[in-house]
Tab-separated table of C-alpha atoms in Angstrom:
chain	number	residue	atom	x	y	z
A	1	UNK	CA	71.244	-12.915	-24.281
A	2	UNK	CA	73.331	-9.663	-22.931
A	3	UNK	CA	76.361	-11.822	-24.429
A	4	UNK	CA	74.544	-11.116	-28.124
A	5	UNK	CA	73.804	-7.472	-27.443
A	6	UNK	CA	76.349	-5.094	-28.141
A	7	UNK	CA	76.229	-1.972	-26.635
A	8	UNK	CA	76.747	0.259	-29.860
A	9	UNK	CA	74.484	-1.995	-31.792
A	10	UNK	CA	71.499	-1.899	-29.851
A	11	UNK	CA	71.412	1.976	-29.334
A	12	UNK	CA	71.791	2.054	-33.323
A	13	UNK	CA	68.826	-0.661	-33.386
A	14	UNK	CA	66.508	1.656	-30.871
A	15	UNK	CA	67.282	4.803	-32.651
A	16	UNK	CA	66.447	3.152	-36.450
A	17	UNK	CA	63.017	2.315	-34.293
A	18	UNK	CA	62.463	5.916	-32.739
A	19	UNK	CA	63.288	7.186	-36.644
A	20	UNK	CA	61.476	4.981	-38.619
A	21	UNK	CA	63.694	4.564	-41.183
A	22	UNK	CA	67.424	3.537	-41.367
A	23	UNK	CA	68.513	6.945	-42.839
A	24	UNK	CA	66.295	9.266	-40.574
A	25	UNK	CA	68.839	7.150	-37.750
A	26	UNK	CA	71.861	7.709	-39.326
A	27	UNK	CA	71.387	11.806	-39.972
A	28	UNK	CA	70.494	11.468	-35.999
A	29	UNK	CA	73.434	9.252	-35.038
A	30	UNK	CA	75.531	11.513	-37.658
A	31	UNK	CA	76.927	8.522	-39.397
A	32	UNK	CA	76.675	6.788	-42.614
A	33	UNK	CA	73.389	4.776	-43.826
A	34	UNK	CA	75.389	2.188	-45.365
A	35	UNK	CA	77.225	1.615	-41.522
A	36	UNK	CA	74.307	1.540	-39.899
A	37	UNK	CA	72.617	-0.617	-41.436
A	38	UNK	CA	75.479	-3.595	-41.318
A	39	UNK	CA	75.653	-2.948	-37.321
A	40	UNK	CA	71.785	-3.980	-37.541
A	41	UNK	CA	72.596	-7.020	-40.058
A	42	UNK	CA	75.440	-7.942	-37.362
A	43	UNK	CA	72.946	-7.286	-34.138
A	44	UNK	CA	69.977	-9.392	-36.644
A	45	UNK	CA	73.028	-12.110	-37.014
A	46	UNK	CA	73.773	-12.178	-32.877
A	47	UNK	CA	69.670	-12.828	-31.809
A	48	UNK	CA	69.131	-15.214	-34.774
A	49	UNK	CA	66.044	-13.584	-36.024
A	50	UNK	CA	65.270	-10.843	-38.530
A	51	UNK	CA	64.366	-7.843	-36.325
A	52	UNK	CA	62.993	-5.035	-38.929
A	53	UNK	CA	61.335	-4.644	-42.000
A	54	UNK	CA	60.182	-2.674	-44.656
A	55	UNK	CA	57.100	-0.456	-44.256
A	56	UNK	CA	56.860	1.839	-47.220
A	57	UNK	CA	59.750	3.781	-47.333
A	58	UNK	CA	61.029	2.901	-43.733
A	59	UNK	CA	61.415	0.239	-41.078
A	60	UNK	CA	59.291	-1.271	-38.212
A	61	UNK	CA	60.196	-3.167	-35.864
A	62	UNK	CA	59.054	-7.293	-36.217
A	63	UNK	CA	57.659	-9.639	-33.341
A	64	UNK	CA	61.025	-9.997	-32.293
A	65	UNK	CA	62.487	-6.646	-32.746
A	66	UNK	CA	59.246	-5.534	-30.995
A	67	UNK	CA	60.555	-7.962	-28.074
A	68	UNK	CA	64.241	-6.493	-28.022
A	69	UNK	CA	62.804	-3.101	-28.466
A	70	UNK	CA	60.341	-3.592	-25.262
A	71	UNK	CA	63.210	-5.536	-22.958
A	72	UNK	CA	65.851	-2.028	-23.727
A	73	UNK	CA	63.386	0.494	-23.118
A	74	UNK	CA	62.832	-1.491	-19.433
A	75	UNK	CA	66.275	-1.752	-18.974
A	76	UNK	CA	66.808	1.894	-19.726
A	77	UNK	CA	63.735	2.803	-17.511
A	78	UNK	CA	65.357	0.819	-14.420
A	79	UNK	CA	68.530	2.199	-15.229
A	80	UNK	CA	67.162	5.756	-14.582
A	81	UNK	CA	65.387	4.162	-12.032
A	82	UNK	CA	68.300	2.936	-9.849
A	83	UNK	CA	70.597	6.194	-10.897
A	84	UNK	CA	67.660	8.578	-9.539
A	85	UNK	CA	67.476	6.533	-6.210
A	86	UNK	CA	71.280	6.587	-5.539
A	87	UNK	CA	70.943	10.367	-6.175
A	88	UNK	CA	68.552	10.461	-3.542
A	89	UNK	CA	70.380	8.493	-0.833
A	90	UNK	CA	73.196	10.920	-1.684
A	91	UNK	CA	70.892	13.676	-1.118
A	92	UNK	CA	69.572	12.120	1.968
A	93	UNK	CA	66.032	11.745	0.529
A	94	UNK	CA	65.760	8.247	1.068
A	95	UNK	CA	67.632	5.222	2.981
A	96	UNK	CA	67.209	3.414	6.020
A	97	UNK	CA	69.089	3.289	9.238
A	98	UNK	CA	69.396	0.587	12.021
A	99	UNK	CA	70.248	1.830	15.661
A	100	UNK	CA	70.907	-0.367	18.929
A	101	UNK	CA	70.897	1.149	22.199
A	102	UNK	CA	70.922	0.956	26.043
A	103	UNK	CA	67.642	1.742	26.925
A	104	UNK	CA	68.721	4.551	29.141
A	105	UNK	CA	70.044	6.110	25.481
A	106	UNK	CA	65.900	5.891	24.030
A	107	UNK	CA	64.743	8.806	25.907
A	108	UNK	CA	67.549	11.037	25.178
A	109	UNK	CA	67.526	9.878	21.393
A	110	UNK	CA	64.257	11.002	21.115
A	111	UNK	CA	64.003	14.549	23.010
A	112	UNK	CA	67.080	15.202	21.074
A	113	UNK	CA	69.175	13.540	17.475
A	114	UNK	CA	66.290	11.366	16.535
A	115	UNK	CA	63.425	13.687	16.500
A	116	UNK	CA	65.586	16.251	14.608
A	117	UNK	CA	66.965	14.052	12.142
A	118	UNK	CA	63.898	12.827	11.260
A	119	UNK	CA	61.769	15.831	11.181
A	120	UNK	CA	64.271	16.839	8.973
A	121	UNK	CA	65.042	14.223	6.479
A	122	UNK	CA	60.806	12.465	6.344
A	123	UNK	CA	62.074	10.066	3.649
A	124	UNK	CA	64.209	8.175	5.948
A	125	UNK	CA	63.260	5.095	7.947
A	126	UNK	CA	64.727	3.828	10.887
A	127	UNK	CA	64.998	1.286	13.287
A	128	UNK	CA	65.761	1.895	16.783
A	129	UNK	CA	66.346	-1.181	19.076
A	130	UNK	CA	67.141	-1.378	22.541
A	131	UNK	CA	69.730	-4.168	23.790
A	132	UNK	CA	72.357	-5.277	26.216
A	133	UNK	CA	75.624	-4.007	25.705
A	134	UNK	CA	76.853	-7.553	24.579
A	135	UNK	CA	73.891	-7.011	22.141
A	136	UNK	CA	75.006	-3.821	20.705
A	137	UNK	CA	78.596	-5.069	20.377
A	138	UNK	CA	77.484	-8.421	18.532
A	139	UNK	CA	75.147	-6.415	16.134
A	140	UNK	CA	77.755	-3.327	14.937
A	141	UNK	CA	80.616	-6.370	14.918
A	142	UNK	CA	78.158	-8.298	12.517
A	143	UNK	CA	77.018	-5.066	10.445
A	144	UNK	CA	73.283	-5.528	11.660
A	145	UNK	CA	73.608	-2.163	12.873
A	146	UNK	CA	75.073	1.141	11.620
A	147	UNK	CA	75.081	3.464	14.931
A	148	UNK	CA	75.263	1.762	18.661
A	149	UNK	CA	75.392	3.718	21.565
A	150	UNK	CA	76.351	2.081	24.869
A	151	UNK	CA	78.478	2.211	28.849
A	152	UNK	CA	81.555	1.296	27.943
A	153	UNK	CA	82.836	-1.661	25.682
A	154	UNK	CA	84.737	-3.602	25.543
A	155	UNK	CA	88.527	-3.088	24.117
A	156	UNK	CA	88.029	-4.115	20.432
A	157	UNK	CA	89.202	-3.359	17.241
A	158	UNK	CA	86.316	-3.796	15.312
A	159	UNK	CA	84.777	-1.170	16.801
A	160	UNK	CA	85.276	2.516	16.379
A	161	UNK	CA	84.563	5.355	19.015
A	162	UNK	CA	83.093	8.441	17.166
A	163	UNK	CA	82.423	9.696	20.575
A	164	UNK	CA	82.752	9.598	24.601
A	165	UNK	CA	82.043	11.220	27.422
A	166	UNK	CA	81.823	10.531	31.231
A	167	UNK	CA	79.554	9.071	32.436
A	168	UNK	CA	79.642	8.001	36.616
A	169	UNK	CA	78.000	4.923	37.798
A	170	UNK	CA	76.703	6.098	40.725
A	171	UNK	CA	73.821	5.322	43.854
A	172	UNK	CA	70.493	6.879	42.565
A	173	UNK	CA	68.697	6.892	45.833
A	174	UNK	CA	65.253	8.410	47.201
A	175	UNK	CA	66.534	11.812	49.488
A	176	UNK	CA	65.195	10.524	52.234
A	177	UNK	CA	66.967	7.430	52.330
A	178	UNK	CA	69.855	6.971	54.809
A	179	UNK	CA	72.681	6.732	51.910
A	180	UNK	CA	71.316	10.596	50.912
A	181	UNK	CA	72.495	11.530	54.514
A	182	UNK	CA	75.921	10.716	54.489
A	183	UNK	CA	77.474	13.523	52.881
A	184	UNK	CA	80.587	11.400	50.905
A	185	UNK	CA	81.937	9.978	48.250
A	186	UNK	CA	80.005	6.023	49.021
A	187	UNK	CA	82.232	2.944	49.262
A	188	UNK	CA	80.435	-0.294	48.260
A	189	UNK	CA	80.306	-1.514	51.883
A	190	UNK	CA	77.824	1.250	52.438
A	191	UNK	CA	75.751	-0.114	50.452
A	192	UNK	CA	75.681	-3.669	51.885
A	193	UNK	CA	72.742	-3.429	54.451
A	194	UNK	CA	70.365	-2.265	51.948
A	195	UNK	CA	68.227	-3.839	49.318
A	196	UNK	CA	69.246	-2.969	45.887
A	197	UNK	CA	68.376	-3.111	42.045
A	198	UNK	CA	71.071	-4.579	39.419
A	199	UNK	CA	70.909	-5.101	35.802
A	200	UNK	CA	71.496	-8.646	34.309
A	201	UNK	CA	75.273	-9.583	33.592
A	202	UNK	CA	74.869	-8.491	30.006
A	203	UNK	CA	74.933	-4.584	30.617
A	204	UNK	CA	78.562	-3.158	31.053
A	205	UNK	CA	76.659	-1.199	33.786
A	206	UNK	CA	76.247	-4.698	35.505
A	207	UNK	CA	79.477	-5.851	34.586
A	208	UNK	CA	81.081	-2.731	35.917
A	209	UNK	CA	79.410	-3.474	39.321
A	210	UNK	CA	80.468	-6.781	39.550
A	211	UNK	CA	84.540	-6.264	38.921
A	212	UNK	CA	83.918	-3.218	41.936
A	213	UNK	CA	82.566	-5.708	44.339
A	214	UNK	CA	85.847	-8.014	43.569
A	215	UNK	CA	88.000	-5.127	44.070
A	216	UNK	CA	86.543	-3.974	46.954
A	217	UNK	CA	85.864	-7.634	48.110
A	218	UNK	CA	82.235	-7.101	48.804
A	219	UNK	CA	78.894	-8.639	47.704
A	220	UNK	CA	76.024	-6.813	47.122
A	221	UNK	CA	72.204	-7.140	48.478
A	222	UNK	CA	70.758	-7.272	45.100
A	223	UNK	CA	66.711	-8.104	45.391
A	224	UNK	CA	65.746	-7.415	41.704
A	225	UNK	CA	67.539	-8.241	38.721
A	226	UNK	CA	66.304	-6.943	35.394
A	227	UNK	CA	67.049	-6.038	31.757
A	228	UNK	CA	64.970	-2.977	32.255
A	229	UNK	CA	66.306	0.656	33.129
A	230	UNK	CA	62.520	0.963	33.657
A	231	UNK	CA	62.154	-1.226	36.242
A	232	UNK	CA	65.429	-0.024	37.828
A	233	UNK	CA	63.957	3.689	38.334
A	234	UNK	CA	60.325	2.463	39.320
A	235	UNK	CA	62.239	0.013	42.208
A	236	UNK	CA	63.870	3.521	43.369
A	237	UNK	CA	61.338	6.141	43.021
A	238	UNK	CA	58.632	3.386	45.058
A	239	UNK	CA	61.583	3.669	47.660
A	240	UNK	CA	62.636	-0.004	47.878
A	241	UNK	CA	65.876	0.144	47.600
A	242	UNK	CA	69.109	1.727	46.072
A	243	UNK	CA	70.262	1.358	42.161
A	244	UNK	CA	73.422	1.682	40.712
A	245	UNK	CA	73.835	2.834	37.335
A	246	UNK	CA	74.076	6.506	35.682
A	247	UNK	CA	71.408	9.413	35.737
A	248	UNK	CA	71.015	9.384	32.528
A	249	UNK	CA	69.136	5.933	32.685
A	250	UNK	CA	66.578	6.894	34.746
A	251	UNK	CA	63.540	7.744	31.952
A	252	UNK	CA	62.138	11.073	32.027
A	253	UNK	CA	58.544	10.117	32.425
A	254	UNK	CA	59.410	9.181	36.318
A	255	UNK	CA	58.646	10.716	38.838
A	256	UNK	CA	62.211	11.423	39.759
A	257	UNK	CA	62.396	15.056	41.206
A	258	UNK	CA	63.055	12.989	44.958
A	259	UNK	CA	65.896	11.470	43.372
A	260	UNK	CA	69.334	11.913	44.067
A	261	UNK	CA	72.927	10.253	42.730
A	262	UNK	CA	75.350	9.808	44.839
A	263	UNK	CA	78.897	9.725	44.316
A	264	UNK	CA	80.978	6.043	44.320
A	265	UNK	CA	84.476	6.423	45.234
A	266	UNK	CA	85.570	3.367	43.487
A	267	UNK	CA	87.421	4.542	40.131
A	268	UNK	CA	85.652	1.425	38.269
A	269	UNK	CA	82.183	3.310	38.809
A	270	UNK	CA	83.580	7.003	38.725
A	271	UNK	CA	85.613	6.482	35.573
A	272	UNK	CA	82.744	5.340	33.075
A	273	UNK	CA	82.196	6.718	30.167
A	274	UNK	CA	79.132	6.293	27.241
A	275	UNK	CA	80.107	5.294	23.632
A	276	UNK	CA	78.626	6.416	19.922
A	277	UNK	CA	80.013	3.398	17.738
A	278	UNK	CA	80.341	2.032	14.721
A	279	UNK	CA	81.999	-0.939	12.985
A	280	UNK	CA	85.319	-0.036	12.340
A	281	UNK	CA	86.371	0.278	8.894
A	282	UNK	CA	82.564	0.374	7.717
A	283	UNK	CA	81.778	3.504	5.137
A	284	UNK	CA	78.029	4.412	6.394
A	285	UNK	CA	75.769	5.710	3.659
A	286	UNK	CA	75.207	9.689	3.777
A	287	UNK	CA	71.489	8.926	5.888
A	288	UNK	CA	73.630	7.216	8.809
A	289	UNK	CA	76.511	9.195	8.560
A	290	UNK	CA	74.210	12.245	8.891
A	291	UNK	CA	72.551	10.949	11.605
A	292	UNK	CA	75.698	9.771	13.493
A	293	UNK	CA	77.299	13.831	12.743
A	294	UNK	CA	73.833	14.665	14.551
A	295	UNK	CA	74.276	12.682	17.868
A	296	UNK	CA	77.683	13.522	18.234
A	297	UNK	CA	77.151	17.139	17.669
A	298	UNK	CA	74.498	17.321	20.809
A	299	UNK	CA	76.212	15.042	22.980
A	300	UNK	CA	78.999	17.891	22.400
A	301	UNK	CA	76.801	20.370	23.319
A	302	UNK	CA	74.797	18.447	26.183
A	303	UNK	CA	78.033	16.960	27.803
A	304	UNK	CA	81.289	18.310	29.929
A	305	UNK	CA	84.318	17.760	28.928
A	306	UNK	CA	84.100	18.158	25.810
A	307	UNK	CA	83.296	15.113	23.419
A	308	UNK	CA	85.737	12.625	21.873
A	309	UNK	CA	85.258	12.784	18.511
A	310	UNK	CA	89.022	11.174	17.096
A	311	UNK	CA	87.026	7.848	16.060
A	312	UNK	CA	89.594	5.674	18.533
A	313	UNK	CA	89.018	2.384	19.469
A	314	UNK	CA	86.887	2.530	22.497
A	315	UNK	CA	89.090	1.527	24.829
A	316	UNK	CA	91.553	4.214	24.159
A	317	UNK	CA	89.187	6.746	24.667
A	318	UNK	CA	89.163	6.874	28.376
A	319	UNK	CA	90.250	9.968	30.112
């Protein structure tokens, strides 16, 4: 059908139907009767059907020119339509974003970025999920998510850094607890007599961890494993045991003024650093490249050195 409707023909054909007469068209148009009226003979030839006739001194539309007449006006209402939404996701009215996280990155998100952006910008949806860091990789790699933020991934160059900063893996500990009283800079042997918390393999947290205790040739006594950063700070704040991982991961609705994070002198642990990502080579729409300007921005502000914010391939932004 779109095959049979010629552009020029059919805006002569709706503007013969909003004049009511051939001629009132062609005085609008600013073009001769006579041409007019053989580009509606052509456009009559194209559907097959006659598609006005005379009323008195003008022109109405028939069944079928009624048809073609209702089908452009829809088209030109959707048109409009789609043009006034894509001037809204330009003007950050409307969109959606997807986010995947660590969940020691929700609490933060929310105090800070999140609940500005979106206080800000009410038209925007989002999605924030909470995975392993072999999670967030697979779902900015597969374009499931816009932003990820994460410990440190893995060298690849499908991903892009927008920002990093450091961020130790270190013994969060009650004060009381004979770790608190050393006064140093903790090897992992120090840690062997005492019950501990890990993450499961998945986290680069855990995975950090693990390539320490090869280096150092040491195994930890880990008593809980879980996927929860949750369940990591209520195992240390109930005084169990030890956890290693960052402060930041501990969530802010614990109990954690007892707690303290101690040092590791291993560079594996010392040397970590936090990602904001995105896949590489992806153009985000202006909602998600608003919101990505946002974290990065207080991150600067909330973090020492200052931020990374070259776009480099995450493994090239270590210090």
């Amino acid at each position: 059908m779109d095959d049979r409707l010629d552009a020029r023909r059919v805006r002569y054909f709706m503007q013969v139907v909003e004049s009511g007469s051939v001629r009132g068209a062609a005085e609008v148009l600013g073009m001769d009767p006579s041409a007019v009226s053989r580009a509606i003979g052509v456009l009559e030839q194209d559907c097959g059907t006659r598609l006005l006739e005379r009323r008195g001194r003008g022109v109405v539309p028939t069944d079928a020119g009624e048809l073609l007449a209702g089908y452009l006006r829809r088209q030109h209402s959707q048109k409009q339509q789609l043009l006034a939404q894509l001037d809204s996701i330009q003007k950050i009215e409307r969109g959606h974003i997807d986010i995947v996280a660590g969940e020691g990155f929700v609490d933060w998100l929310m105090r800070h970025s999140l609940r500005r952006f979106m206080a800000r910008h009410p038209g925007i949806t989002v999605d924030l999920s909470v995975g392993s860091s072999d999670e967030i990789v697979r779902r900015i790699v597969e374009e499931r998510a816009h932003i990820g933020m994460l410990f440190q991934p893995p060298r690849d160059d499908r991903l892009r850094s927008h920002h990093s900063h450091s961020q130790p893996i270190q013994t969060l500990v009650l004060d009381a607890h004979p770790l608190a009283r050393l006064g140093r800079s903790l090897k992992l042997a120090d840690l062997q007599p005492y019950p501990g918390v890990a993450l499961h393999h998945s986290f680069g947290v855990r995975q950090h961890i693990e390539a320490a205790e090869i280096s150092e040739g040491v195994r930890l006594n880990t008593v809980l494993t879980t996927s929860s950063f949750n369940a990591l700070g209520h195992f240390v704040v109930a005084g169990l045991g030890y956890a290693l991982s960052t402060r930041m991961s501990l969530p802010s609705t614990l109990d954690a003024a007892r707690v303290v994070a101690l040092p590791m002198r291993n560079p594996l642990l010392s040397q970590g650093r936090v990602h904001v990502v995105s896949r590489h080579g992806r153009v985000l729409a202006p909602a998600a490249s608003t919101l990505l300007r946002q974290i990065v921005a207080d991150f600067s502000l909330s973090t020492s050195p200052a931020a990374d914010l070259s776009g480099t391939a995450p493994g090239e932004a270590q210090a």
